[in-house]
Every structure is written in C-alpha cells, then in structure tokens.
Amino acid sequence: MSAHLVQLLFARAEQRPESVALRHQVGGRWVEQTYAEMAAQVRHVAHGLITEGVEPGDAAVIMASNRPEWLVAFYAVLAVGAVAVPLDPHGATEEIGTIFRETEARVAFVSGDAALRHLRILSGRLPSVRLVVSFDQLGQPRRVGGVDGYDELPLTRWLQVPFDLATAAEARRRSEHWSPDDVALLLYAQDSTGYMRGVVQSHRNVQHPIDALIDSFDPGPPVRSLTMLPLSQPIELSTCLLTLTLHGQVTILDGVDRAAAMLEQVRPDILVTSSLVMQQVLTALGLAGSGRAGTPAGLLGRARTLAVDRRQQARLRDRLGGPKRLCLVLGSELAPEVVDFLTTIGMRPFVVWGRPETGFVVTANTPWASSPGSVGRPIARTEVVLDESSQVLVRGPGVMRGYYGRTRETQQALRDGWLHTGQTGRLDDQGFLHLTSRMNDVIVTVRLAYVSPRPLEASVEAGALVAEAVVIGDDRPHLTVLIRPDLAALREALPELAEVPEDALVDDDRVVRLVGDHVRALGVDMPDDRRIRAFRLVAGTLGGPSTTMAGLGMTRRQRAEQDHADLIEEMYAGLEVRRPGP
C-alpha cells in the first residue's frame, strides 16, 4: 500500500471529506478541521510555495511548536516535490544554522519567539533562505533580521489567495510525477561524535512501517490520537501519519503533562509513546510514584488489587483515555509492573523498536506474537539478523536512503543493503529480538532525542577543578553528570582544604558550589535535551580514563552507572516533581 504521503491524504479527503482530521484548542474551545478543509489548505500552501519558486528536491525547514499548521505545511512541502526538514525550535542556534546551510533550505515555516530568535541571530548567514512563513498572526508581512534578513509572511496570506490557473496547472503536473521513492524527510540527530547528521527517508521508508503496523494490529478506522512529544520527533510525526492513514482524528497538544491532563476528555484509542513518557503520564495522573523509567512504586500491588475490582479498572482506564485499539511503547522494555497494571485495566501495551535509520518501527510485539523482554519480531517484508559481533542488521522497505551529504558514512552504515544499526542484541529460538547494548556511545533520552555525551563530558572536564566526568541520561527524563574533582586543583584553589581526605572533599559545600558554578554556566545556551540538570561529585575512579573511542566510552559509562547506582537514583529523585496521589 506504500504510496506518496500526499496521495494518501487526498484520497482520505475524497472518501470522507466531512470527517474531522485535526483538532486543537484556541482560547479554551475546540477548533476542528475536516479532511476536506485540511486538503484545501495543503493545496493553497503548495501553490504559495510554487509561486515563491520552490522546486522539487528543495529543502523546507519546519521549526515550530505543535499546531495544525505544522502538518498542513508538512504535506504542502511534499506536494510540491520538496523535502521537509523538521527541527526543534528549542535546539542550539549554531546547529540549526549548520542544518539550514547544509540542506540549502529555501523556505522556513516557523512559530514562536524561539524560532524567530534563531533566525535573527543567523541573519546574513543563511544565503539560501528566501522566505520565512509564520504560523503566528502577523497582520502584515515584515522583515526578520534587518537588511540581511528574510521576508516573513503570515501563512494566512496564502490561505486567503484564490487559486491561480497557471500555478494550479504546475501543481497538477508535479502531482503526476509523485513516487513513493521520492525523498520526503531529512531527520537530523546527533551522531556519536556530537555532529548533526541527516537521515534521508523516502515516502516509502516513512509509510511502510505504518502499513505493516496496521496489517499486524488491524485497529480499523476511524481512530483518535493526541500529540505528546514535539512533531519534529519521528515517533510523534509517524503517529499522526498512522492516524491520518486510518482516516482518524489527531488532537494536537504540546507537552506530556498537558496531554496527560487531557486524556480523559480526548479519549484517544491510539497511544504510541516511549517507556519513559508512559511513566511520566502515569506519574502526572497520580497513578505511579517516582523512580527509574518503568519502575513506578506500588503498581504491581495495585494491579493485583485491581484484578478483582472491575469498577476501579474502568475508572482508571477512563483516566487514561479509555480502551485502546493500539498501545505501543517504542524503544525499550517496559517494567513488568507497568505491563501488569496497564494490561489489568484493559490497556495491554506492546513493545516495539525502531530508530530514524530503520523507519518508525522495525520490530514489534503483537497480540498474536509476543515475548516478554523482547522488542518483537521483524515487521512485514523486513529482515533482522546479527553479525559476528551480535550487532543488529536490518534490511527492508523502511531502511533509510542514507545520510544526507555523507557518502562515506552511508557506505559504512549500509553494506549490501543491510543497515548496521550499532545496536547489539540476540535473537531467540522463535525469532524475537532482545536488545542488549549500543555499540555507539549515544544517549537516548525520554523524548527519544539522540545525544552524544562525549562533547558534553569534554566541556565539563575543561573546568579547572574537574578531573573526569561521565554524563548519565539513557532512558532518563534529563541529563545529569557524575564528576570526579581534580584534588590538586581543589586544594590549590582552597588551601584550607589541603588536609581534608578525598571522601570528605566531595561533600564539602565550598567544593560543590565551585564545581556547580562551572556546570551551570555550560547550560546557559544549551537546548533542553542537552542541558545538564544536576551533578554529583564522587571520590575515586569513574571507570577509567576519558576516551573518545565509542566502545570504551560506553563500557566506562555502564560501569559508572553500576558503581554509583544509588547516588544516581538519589540525584534523579531530587529532580522529580512531586504530585499528590489519586
């Protein structure tokens, strides 16, 4: 069924034009947009892009908060044969500038002060950008960034312009050449060295995992979903595309806490998220205590109690938005307590796995084939094998085309059609994949953001009082860091501590304050996903000398997490936002 993504949307608009596609809140009231209205807006924006000279293959950045216009712009970019480049508006300015220049983006769709701040700072350094299209209410076009800046046009201007016959003819001509093998997306994330790298995905790469999930779970149209993570995140964008493929309704919200609060009102019957976001939702609703992802206090006992209390089951299921046709947890195994609790109240979760290079999902547990502790079997038309080092190799329609502008890295990752994922695992006798560790030293956070820890550690270790640093954050809501202070430098800076033993030094308020000033200064201009939120000082080694070698760095990080597990849990407990119980 894989096809051009815009073809699928327009087909749904023809089949059920009056069905609601998108809804969001404005001033406390719900505003709905039908499939016919969404398709019409996509056509209007596509005509605007053609008028502005956007050609097939050009890149268009979407750097905005979650709102209906985000998806309209996304489909419009694809409709003219261009390539969408989703970016988080809260990312680092210089990295955003690098992506603009590397992709030679012609147009940027933006909303909010953060996105405009980036463009003002980058004024004069983005020679390819011709136009900035704002989702905000501007009234009139304006100039961003002064003389060397960009023209900013409100999106509403395009939506109000009547169709031009010549532009419509050009749009029709381009649609006749649509192909599922056209490039649809460039998804940027950090590699293990800290550089941003663009994953090239075709329409087929994007749509195939969605079709495979529909075939495996048969949720049936129509469905309802809501957004929790930013639409720039592949998991959230893919969930929206899955919903629209099923002729469903997407409720667009911004942020996990807000989405959790709206579950009972929106009642989504599709929920696709990560294990840590699921934990955040349960905690936000007062259904779980704090702790490491997937291990909420008391859920196992509650599940056993609920097993004989159907009324309470129904009440808790309603708080989570009612029964689910599809409840998927991406990225890592859910703790048994969470699985038991959700299954008991009639919301059985299924663990699946994927990454930007493999497509949205590459393996999945399903109602008909599931194995605890695994991430499932390969989806349809997809092969998964292990090489001699137990690295997971993937081949199938969802695998990326390559890394944008990086021929050598593409050749290293894609060999004879097999994607070398950098993830190790094992396949059991029934073909279920069990993940073990990552070969590349990359941290994956709760928002499924890929963060390279070594550049952050190097910045911390650049401090005069720091001997060694290990960043923690895998499957965690925030990044933190363990620091071994430089004893000689400390005693030189604070002579009065010359005779204090190392174990006592790491707890001294003056030492903590001096090192803390350095760590806090590093976070001033950091994007949220890379900002270090807490630190702890430790005595003795953190697992060996600092290294830029990915394999050694990972072993060192794992050892530090093991040796200082209690300290790490105490550090994260201090970051938790305490909420009242149910």
XYZ file of C-alpha atoms in Angstrom:
582
model
C 0.000 0.000 0.000
C 3.029 2.312 0.388
C 2.459 5.419 -1.723
C 3.231 9.105 -1.836
C 2.113 10.543 1.507
C 0.107 13.380 -0.078
C -1.738 10.922 -2.308
C -2.904 9.090 0.804
C -4.125 12.290 2.464
C -6.006 13.484 -0.629
C -7.582 10.035 -1.035
C -8.898 10.204 2.550
C -10.266 13.691 1.860
C -12.176 12.373 -1.158
C -13.523 9.338 0.704
C -14.794 11.137 3.830
C -14.448 14.881 3.299
C -16.544 15.879 6.325
C -14.708 13.678 8.832
C -12.581 15.596 11.360
C -8.845 15.293 10.674
C -7.302 17.766 13.138
C -8.474 19.480 16.303
C -6.838 21.819 18.783
C -7.787 24.290 21.480
C -7.967 28.039 20.950
C -8.900 30.120 23.976
C -10.327 27.119 25.773
C -12.587 25.961 22.938
C -12.023 23.167 20.459
C -11.444 24.075 16.820
C -11.869 21.265 14.300
C -10.620 20.890 10.743
C -12.157 18.358 8.364
C -10.243 16.306 5.824
C -11.680 18.460 3.039
C -10.552 21.648 4.800
C -7.097 20.225 5.534
C -6.622 19.098 1.915
C -7.719 22.536 0.660
C -5.216 24.269 2.960
C -2.447 21.912 1.805
C -3.215 22.861 -1.806
C -3.226 26.592 -1.004
C 0.144 26.416 0.766
C 1.572 24.238 -2.027
C 0.503 26.869 -4.564
C 2.210 29.527 -2.438
C 5.430 27.517 -2.427
C 5.305 27.143 -6.206
C 4.716 30.878 -6.590
C 7.814 31.535 -4.456
C 9.934 29.370 -6.757
C 10.289 26.242 -4.612
C 11.333 23.368 -6.885
C 11.188 19.583 -6.470
C 14.080 18.451 -4.279
C 14.419 21.803 -2.474
C 14.534 21.652 1.314
C 11.968 23.401 3.521
C 12.510 23.642 7.273
C 9.583 23.349 9.696
C 10.637 24.820 13.044
C 7.514 25.337 15.113
C 5.572 24.176 18.131
C 2.778 21.620 17.775
C -0.217 23.080 15.924
C -2.395 22.123 12.919
C -0.405 24.385 10.586
C 2.643 22.183 11.203
C 1.018 19.214 9.476
C -0.512 21.392 6.740
C 2.940 22.799 5.931
C 4.472 19.316 6.029
C 2.047 17.931 3.441
C 2.304 21.091 1.303
C 6.090 20.781 1.134
C 5.749 17.171 -0.031
C 3.001 18.101 -2.501
C 5.381 20.312 -4.496
C 8.065 17.616 -4.504
C 10.206 19.354 -1.894
C 11.790 17.770 1.183
C 10.638 18.507 4.751
C 13.288 19.165 7.419
C 11.648 19.139 10.882
C 13.646 20.990 13.560
C 13.030 21.576 17.242
C 12.691 25.358 17.788
C 14.412 24.890 21.156
C 17.573 23.454 19.581
C 21.003 25.094 19.551
C 21.227 28.119 17.224
C 24.539 27.229 15.578
C 23.425 23.651 14.925
C 20.205 24.934 13.363
C 22.280 27.261 11.181
C 24.502 24.382 10.085
C 21.432 22.371 9.031
C 19.993 25.316 7.077
C 23.276 25.748 5.200
C 23.869 22.022 4.625
C 20.381 21.481 3.173
C 20.330 24.865 1.387
C 16.774 25.315 2.656
C 14.755 27.785 0.590
C 11.837 28.276 2.988
C 11.352 28.107 6.744
C 7.972 27.585 8.417
C 8.139 28.926 11.976
C 6.158 29.858 15.050
C 7.033 31.333 18.406
C 9.795 33.542 19.751
C 12.424 30.782 19.939
C 12.369 30.104 16.191
C 12.473 33.808 15.305
C 15.353 34.359 17.731
C 17.409 31.737 15.869
C 16.695 33.445 12.538
C 17.624 36.886 13.860
C 20.934 35.583 15.243
C 21.640 33.790 11.959
C 20.723 36.810 9.838
C 23.129 37.190 6.919
C 24.499 33.658 7.325
C 21.735 31.682 5.582
C 22.157 32.646 1.927
C 19.706 30.069 0.544
C 16.690 31.200 2.618
C 14.284 33.280 0.563
C 11.192 33.324 2.732
C 10.037 32.752 6.295
C 6.401 31.680 6.641
C 4.960 32.275 10.102
C 2.115 30.326 11.698
C 1.601 33.244 14.104
C -0.819 36.089 13.475
C 1.299 38.864 11.949
C -1.233 41.099 10.290
C 1.204 42.188 7.575
C 4.442 40.772 6.105
C 7.598 42.013 7.817
C 11.374 41.768 7.674
C 13.238 39.435 10.075
C 16.865 40.194 10.908
C 17.221 43.595 9.281
C 18.684 44.335 5.844
C 20.475 40.975 5.659
C 17.447 39.090 6.943
C 14.412 37.426 5.407
C 10.897 38.341 4.362
C 8.375 36.945 6.844
C 4.902 36.169 5.516
C 1.906 35.002 7.570
C 0.637 31.588 6.467
C -2.881 33.030 6.428
C -1.875 35.169 3.443
C -1.509 32.042 1.283
C -4.703 30.508 2.651
C -6.709 33.554 1.534
C -5.342 33.819 -2.015
C -7.587 32.355 -4.767
C -6.125 29.578 -6.886
C -4.188 30.822 -9.903
C -4.772 28.752 -13.061
C -1.114 28.629 -14.087
C 0.030 27.680 -10.583
C -2.718 25.059 -10.333
C -1.572 23.569 -13.633
C 2.022 23.371 -12.364
C 0.843 21.737 -9.124
C -1.126 19.191 -11.153
C 1.918 18.494 -13.353
C 4.076 17.832 -10.315
C 1.459 15.503 -8.797
C 1.592 13.370 -11.947
C 5.228 12.593 -11.127
C 4.732 11.714 -7.454
C 6.502 8.492 -6.481
C 6.828 6.598 -3.180
C 10.579 6.652 -3.797
C 10.752 10.464 -3.746
C 12.673 11.844 -0.774
C 10.197 13.043 1.874
C 12.191 13.833 5.010
C 15.571 14.750 6.384
C 15.637 13.796 10.066
C 18.551 15.343 11.964
C 20.058 13.935 15.159
C 23.462 13.892 16.834
C 25.910 11.156 15.908
C 28.347 9.646 18.420
C 30.854 12.459 17.827
C 28.360 15.240 18.511
C 27.738 16.365 14.922
C 24.242 16.669 13.483
C 23.542 14.088 10.803
C 20.548 13.995 8.433
C 18.765 10.691 7.803
C 17.258 10.628 4.293
C 13.820 8.993 4.210
C 11.648 8.422 1.163
C 7.852 8.306 1.228
C 8.127 4.508 1.121
C 10.540 4.498 4.082
C 8.046 6.541 6.097
C 4.832 4.754 5.098
C 5.916 1.096 5.043
C 6.225 0.669 8.854
C 2.824 2.354 9.241
C 1.213 -0.053 6.773
C 2.904 -3.010 8.493
C 1.562 -1.972 11.909
C -1.951 -1.570 10.506
C -1.765 -5.070 8.997
C -0.418 -6.555 12.262
C -2.832 -4.889 14.697
C -5.849 -4.201 12.466
C -7.050 -1.244 14.589
C -9.646 -0.309 11.948
C -10.766 3.225 11.011
C -11.630 5.716 12.282
C -9.286 6.233 15.235
C -8.232 9.043 17.584
C -4.760 10.065 18.767
C -3.158 13.031 20.508
C 0.313 14.517 20.373
C 2.577 14.450 23.419
C 6.086 14.964 22.057
C 7.105 17.636 19.506
C 6.032 16.895 15.926
C 9.701 17.234 14.963
C 10.233 13.893 16.727
C 9.845 10.930 14.321
C 7.685 8.950 16.770
C 5.125 11.771 17.032
C 5.052 12.599 13.345
C 4.668 8.912 12.466
C 1.808 8.531 14.944
C -0.017 11.408 13.237
C 0.572 9.849 9.803
C -0.672 6.499 11.137
C -3.840 8.165 12.432
C -4.495 10.004 9.166
C -3.840 6.821 7.154
C -6.657 5.237 9.190
C -8.944 8.193 8.459
C -8.638 9.182 12.101
C -8.619 12.345 14.160
C -5.440 13.922 15.569
C -5.795 16.149 18.630
C -2.784 18.450 18.667
C -1.403 19.303 22.097
C 2.034 20.427 23.262
C 3.776 18.655 26.127
C 3.382 15.419 28.102
C 1.777 16.979 31.189
C -0.886 18.783 29.156
C -1.586 15.694 27.088
C -1.883 13.568 30.240
C -4.390 16.032 31.688
C -6.468 15.862 28.501
C -6.543 12.073 28.090
C -9.907 11.608 29.776
C -11.505 14.318 27.632
C -9.904 13.424 24.279
C -10.155 9.618 24.764
C -7.527 8.563 22.208
C -7.769 4.941 21.140
C -4.242 5.001 19.675
C -1.337 5.646 22.041
C 2.233 5.398 20.757
C 4.982 6.570 23.064
C 8.238 5.666 24.830
C 8.536 3.803 28.139
C 9.600 6.943 29.979
C 6.784 9.067 28.548
C 4.356 6.343 29.652
C 5.896 6.598 33.117
C 5.519 10.387 33.020
C 1.857 10.057 32.077
C 1.173 7.642 34.947
C 3.020 9.924 37.367
C 1.242 13.058 36.094
C -2.103 11.354 36.760
C -1.027 10.287 40.244
C -1.123 6.604 39.282
C 2.572 5.944 39.931
C 5.316 7.168 42.197
C 8.730 8.432 41.198
C 11.651 6.276 40.191
C 13.594 4.956 37.214
C 11.662 4.677 33.950
C 9.209 1.817 34.015
C 9.518 1.019 37.751
C 6.774 3.097 39.416
C 6.323 2.327 43.067
C 3.276 0.307 44.064
C 1.942 -0.501 40.594
C 2.395 -4.260 40.970
C 0.361 -4.365 44.173
C -2.249 -2.128 42.607
C -2.519 -4.439 39.592
C -3.188 -7.412 41.880
C -5.854 -5.485 43.768
C -7.496 -4.274 40.567
C -7.713 -7.802 39.177
C -10.872 -8.341 41.243
C -12.287 -4.776 41.098
C -13.805 -4.130 37.665
C -15.303 -0.768 38.617
C -11.923 0.567 39.663
C -10.428 -0.848 36.468
C -12.956 1.113 34.414
C -12.319 4.324 36.378
C -8.554 4.109 35.889
C -8.957 3.175 32.228
C -11.101 6.292 31.772
C -8.391 8.453 33.369
C -6.014 7.139 30.702
C -8.494 7.933 27.954
C -10.471 4.709 27.732
C -9.786 1.454 25.844
C -7.003 1.405 23.250
C -7.076 -0.208 19.831
C -3.335 0.247 19.659
C -0.992 0.856 22.610
C 2.671 0.789 21.541
C 5.763 1.558 23.596
C 8.812 2.335 21.490
C 12.460 1.977 22.297
C 12.914 -0.134 25.397
C 11.259 -2.752 27.541
C 8.516 -1.742 29.948
C 8.907 -2.951 33.529
C 6.628 -5.879 34.455
C 4.813 -3.682 36.987
C 3.727 -1.255 34.268
C 2.756 -4.034 31.859
C 0.694 -5.799 34.548
C -1.030 -2.591 35.586
C -1.940 -1.476 32.062
C -2.979 -4.977 30.998
C -5.175 -5.373 34.085
C -7.129 -2.212 33.294
C -7.591 -3.302 29.662
C -4.772 -1.343 28.002
C -2.223 -4.012 27.134
C 0.968 -2.331 25.846
C 3.131 -3.843 23.105
C 6.849 -3.070 22.961
C 8.211 -2.183 19.512
C 11.574 -0.916 18.312
C 12.891 1.364 15.609
C 15.180 4.309 15.022
C 15.362 7.038 12.349
C 17.603 4.925 10.104
C 15.295 1.869 10.184
C 11.957 3.600 9.825
C 9.418 4.324 12.564
C 9.186 0.653 13.649
C 11.267 -2.330 12.530
C 10.279 -4.992 15.115
C 7.055 -5.351 17.056
C 5.311 -7.488 19.640
C 1.707 -8.071 18.568
C -1.433 -9.646 20.078
C -0.649 -12.797 18.081
C 3.111 -12.993 18.678
C 4.616 -11.516 21.817
C 7.567 -12.360 24.064
C 8.250 -10.613 27.407
C 11.603 -8.837 27.481
C 11.841 -8.610 23.702
C 11.133 -5.827 21.211
C 9.256 -8.268 18.988
C 9.730 -9.869 15.604
C 10.532 -8.059 12.341
C 7.571 -6.348 10.686
C 6.367 -7.450 7.231
C 8.937 -7.565 4.391
C 11.727 -6.769 6.853
C 14.709 -8.934 7.795
C 16.720 -8.761 11.011
C 19.951 -10.723 11.538
C 23.002 -10.484 13.795
C 26.600 -10.224 12.623
C 29.585 -11.921 14.284
C 29.730 -9.179 16.960
C 25.974 -9.538 17.719
C 25.255 -6.212 16.012
C 21.666 -5.961 14.751
C 21.468 -5.684 10.949
C 18.232 -4.651 9.217
C 17.070 -4.874 5.610
C 13.660 -3.808 4.297
C 11.491 -1.068 2.757
C 11.720 1.119 5.878
C 15.514 1.421 5.863
C 16.822 4.922 5.091
C 18.301 6.009 1.776
C 21.438 7.205 3.553
C 22.926 10.148 5.467
C 22.476 13.456 3.664
C 25.703 14.615 2.017
C 27.773 11.945 3.803
C 28.709 9.306 1.265
C 31.403 7.680 3.385
C 29.190 7.343 6.465
C 26.360 5.997 4.308
C 28.672 3.349 2.855
C 29.770 2.359 6.356
C 26.198 2.070 7.637
C 24.615 0.467 4.536
C 26.503 -2.532 3.190
C 24.959 -4.850 0.601
C 21.536 -3.491 1.509
C 21.946 -4.207 5.225
C 21.785 -1.359 7.738
C 24.352 -1.754 10.520
C 22.405 -0.269 13.437
C 25.161 0.000 16.071
C 22.780 -1.829 18.430
C 23.685 -5.257 19.812
C 21.161 -7.930 20.657
C 20.189 -11.567 20.438
C 17.507 -13.468 18.550
C 15.737 -16.226 20.474
C 14.548 -19.536 19.018
C 11.201 -18.000 17.988
C 12.754 -15.053 16.177
C 12.100 -12.387 18.826
C 14.769 -9.695 19.139
C 16.196 -8.888 22.580
C 18.320 -5.718 22.704
C 21.430 -5.698 24.865
C 23.511 -2.537 24.392
C 24.626 0.097 21.890
C 27.990 -0.050 20.164
C 27.963 3.714 19.575
C 28.240 5.959 22.602
C 24.910 7.732 22.212
C 22.370 8.508 24.921
C 18.671 8.264 24.040
C 16.510 10.398 26.339
C 12.850 10.172 27.322
C 11.924 12.337 24.308
C 13.794 9.851 22.120
C 16.389 12.524 21.404
C 19.823 11.194 20.433
C 22.578 12.926 22.406
C 26.324 12.405 22.082
C 27.713 12.523 25.639
C 31.426 12.931 24.850
C 31.307 16.596 23.758
C 29.350 17.380 26.923
C 31.846 15.474 29.061
C 34.735 17.286 27.378
C 33.102 20.642 28.206
C 32.710 19.630 31.855
C 36.278 18.279 32.003
C 37.556 21.601 30.634
C 36.814 23.106 34.044
C 39.942 23.718 36.105
C 38.558 21.778 39.078
C 37.328 18.711 37.144
C 39.419 15.596 36.553
C 36.785 13.332 34.996
C 33.093 13.461 34.032
C 30.524 10.891 32.950
C 27.177 12.066 31.586
C 24.124 9.986 32.553
C 20.761 10.123 30.810
C 19.928 6.956 28.874
C 16.169 6.279 29.255
C 16.017 9.220 31.678
C 13.976 12.444 31.613
C 17.079 14.692 31.889
C 20.848 14.612 31.541
C 22.965 14.609 34.685
C 26.691 14.166 35.282
C 28.984 12.401 37.736
C 32.189 14.344 38.364
C 35.488 13.313 39.906
C 37.129 16.548 41.047
C 40.807 17.357 40.493
C 42.144 17.093 44.036
C 45.347 19.060 43.407
C 43.476 21.924 41.728
C 40.880 21.998 44.514
C 43.488 22.155 47.248
C 45.281 24.922 45.384
C 42.042 26.896 44.980
C 41.004 26.238 48.586
C 44.199 25.916 50.685
C 42.170 25.429 53.844
C 41.095 22.026 52.479
C 44.659 20.782 51.995
C 44.399 18.126 54.717
C 40.803 17.079 54.041
C 40.556 13.494 52.699
C 39.032 12.903 49.261
C 35.859 11.259 50.584
C 35.095 14.356 52.629
C 36.078 16.821 49.892
C 33.299 15.705 47.549
C 30.701 16.593 50.195
C 32.177 19.970 51.143
C 29.750 22.819 50.371
C 32.525 25.082 49.051
C 33.690 22.439 46.578
C 30.149 21.667 45.440
C 29.497 25.382 44.902
C 32.650 25.963 42.829
C 32.075 22.961 40.570
C 28.367 23.779 40.348
C 29.089 27.264 39.027
C 31.054 25.706 36.170
C 28.342 23.135 35.323
C 25.545 25.725 35.402
C 27.492 28.074 33.121
C 27.723 25.324 30.497
C 23.950 25.036 30.296
C 23.142 28.670 29.533
C 22.933 28.291 25.743
C 22.246 24.555 25.593
C 18.997 23.151 24.150
C 16.807 21.367 26.688
C 17.762 17.874 25.537
C 21.451 18.581 26.157
C 21.263 20.683 29.299
C 22.768 19.042 32.389
C 20.184 19.372 35.155
C 22.129 18.000 38.133
C 25.541 16.681 39.147
C 27.154 14.726 41.941
C 30.802 14.629 42.985
C 32.384 11.228 43.521
C 35.656 10.063 45.012
C 37.823 7.596 43.128
C 37.654 6.488 39.539
C 34.637 6.765 37.260
C 35.536 3.673 35.280
C 38.818 4.607 33.668
C 40.424 7.471 31.765
C 38.381 9.661 29.444
C 38.310 8.485 25.846
C 36.724 9.423 22.574
C 36.506 5.780 21.496
C 32.833 4.885 21.405
C 33.150 1.300 22.614
C 35.393 2.154 25.570
C 33.290 5.179 26.444
C 30.165 3.047 26.601
C 31.822 0.480 28.866
C 33.030 3.299 31.090
C 29.535 4.797 31.263
C 27.936 1.460 32.081
C 30.492 0.821 34.816
C 29.933 4.261 36.330
C 26.164 3.667 36.318
C 26.663 0.336 38.052
C 29.191 1.549 40.630
C 27.181 4.643 41.572
C 23.619 3.375 41.060
C 22.330 4.585 44.446
C 23.867 8.038 44.006
C 22.338 8.327 40.523
C 18.873 7.334 41.757
C 19.140 9.861 44.585
C 20.163 12.551 42.077
C 17.172 11.868 39.806
C 14.793 11.624 42.753
C 15.826 15.168 43.614
C 14.741 16.288 40.139
C 11.283 14.691 40.348
C 8.264 16.977 40.546
C 6.223 15.626 43.416
C 2.495 15.264 42.718
C -0.351 14.282 45.003
C -1.725 10.748 44.740
C -5.004 9.832 43.073
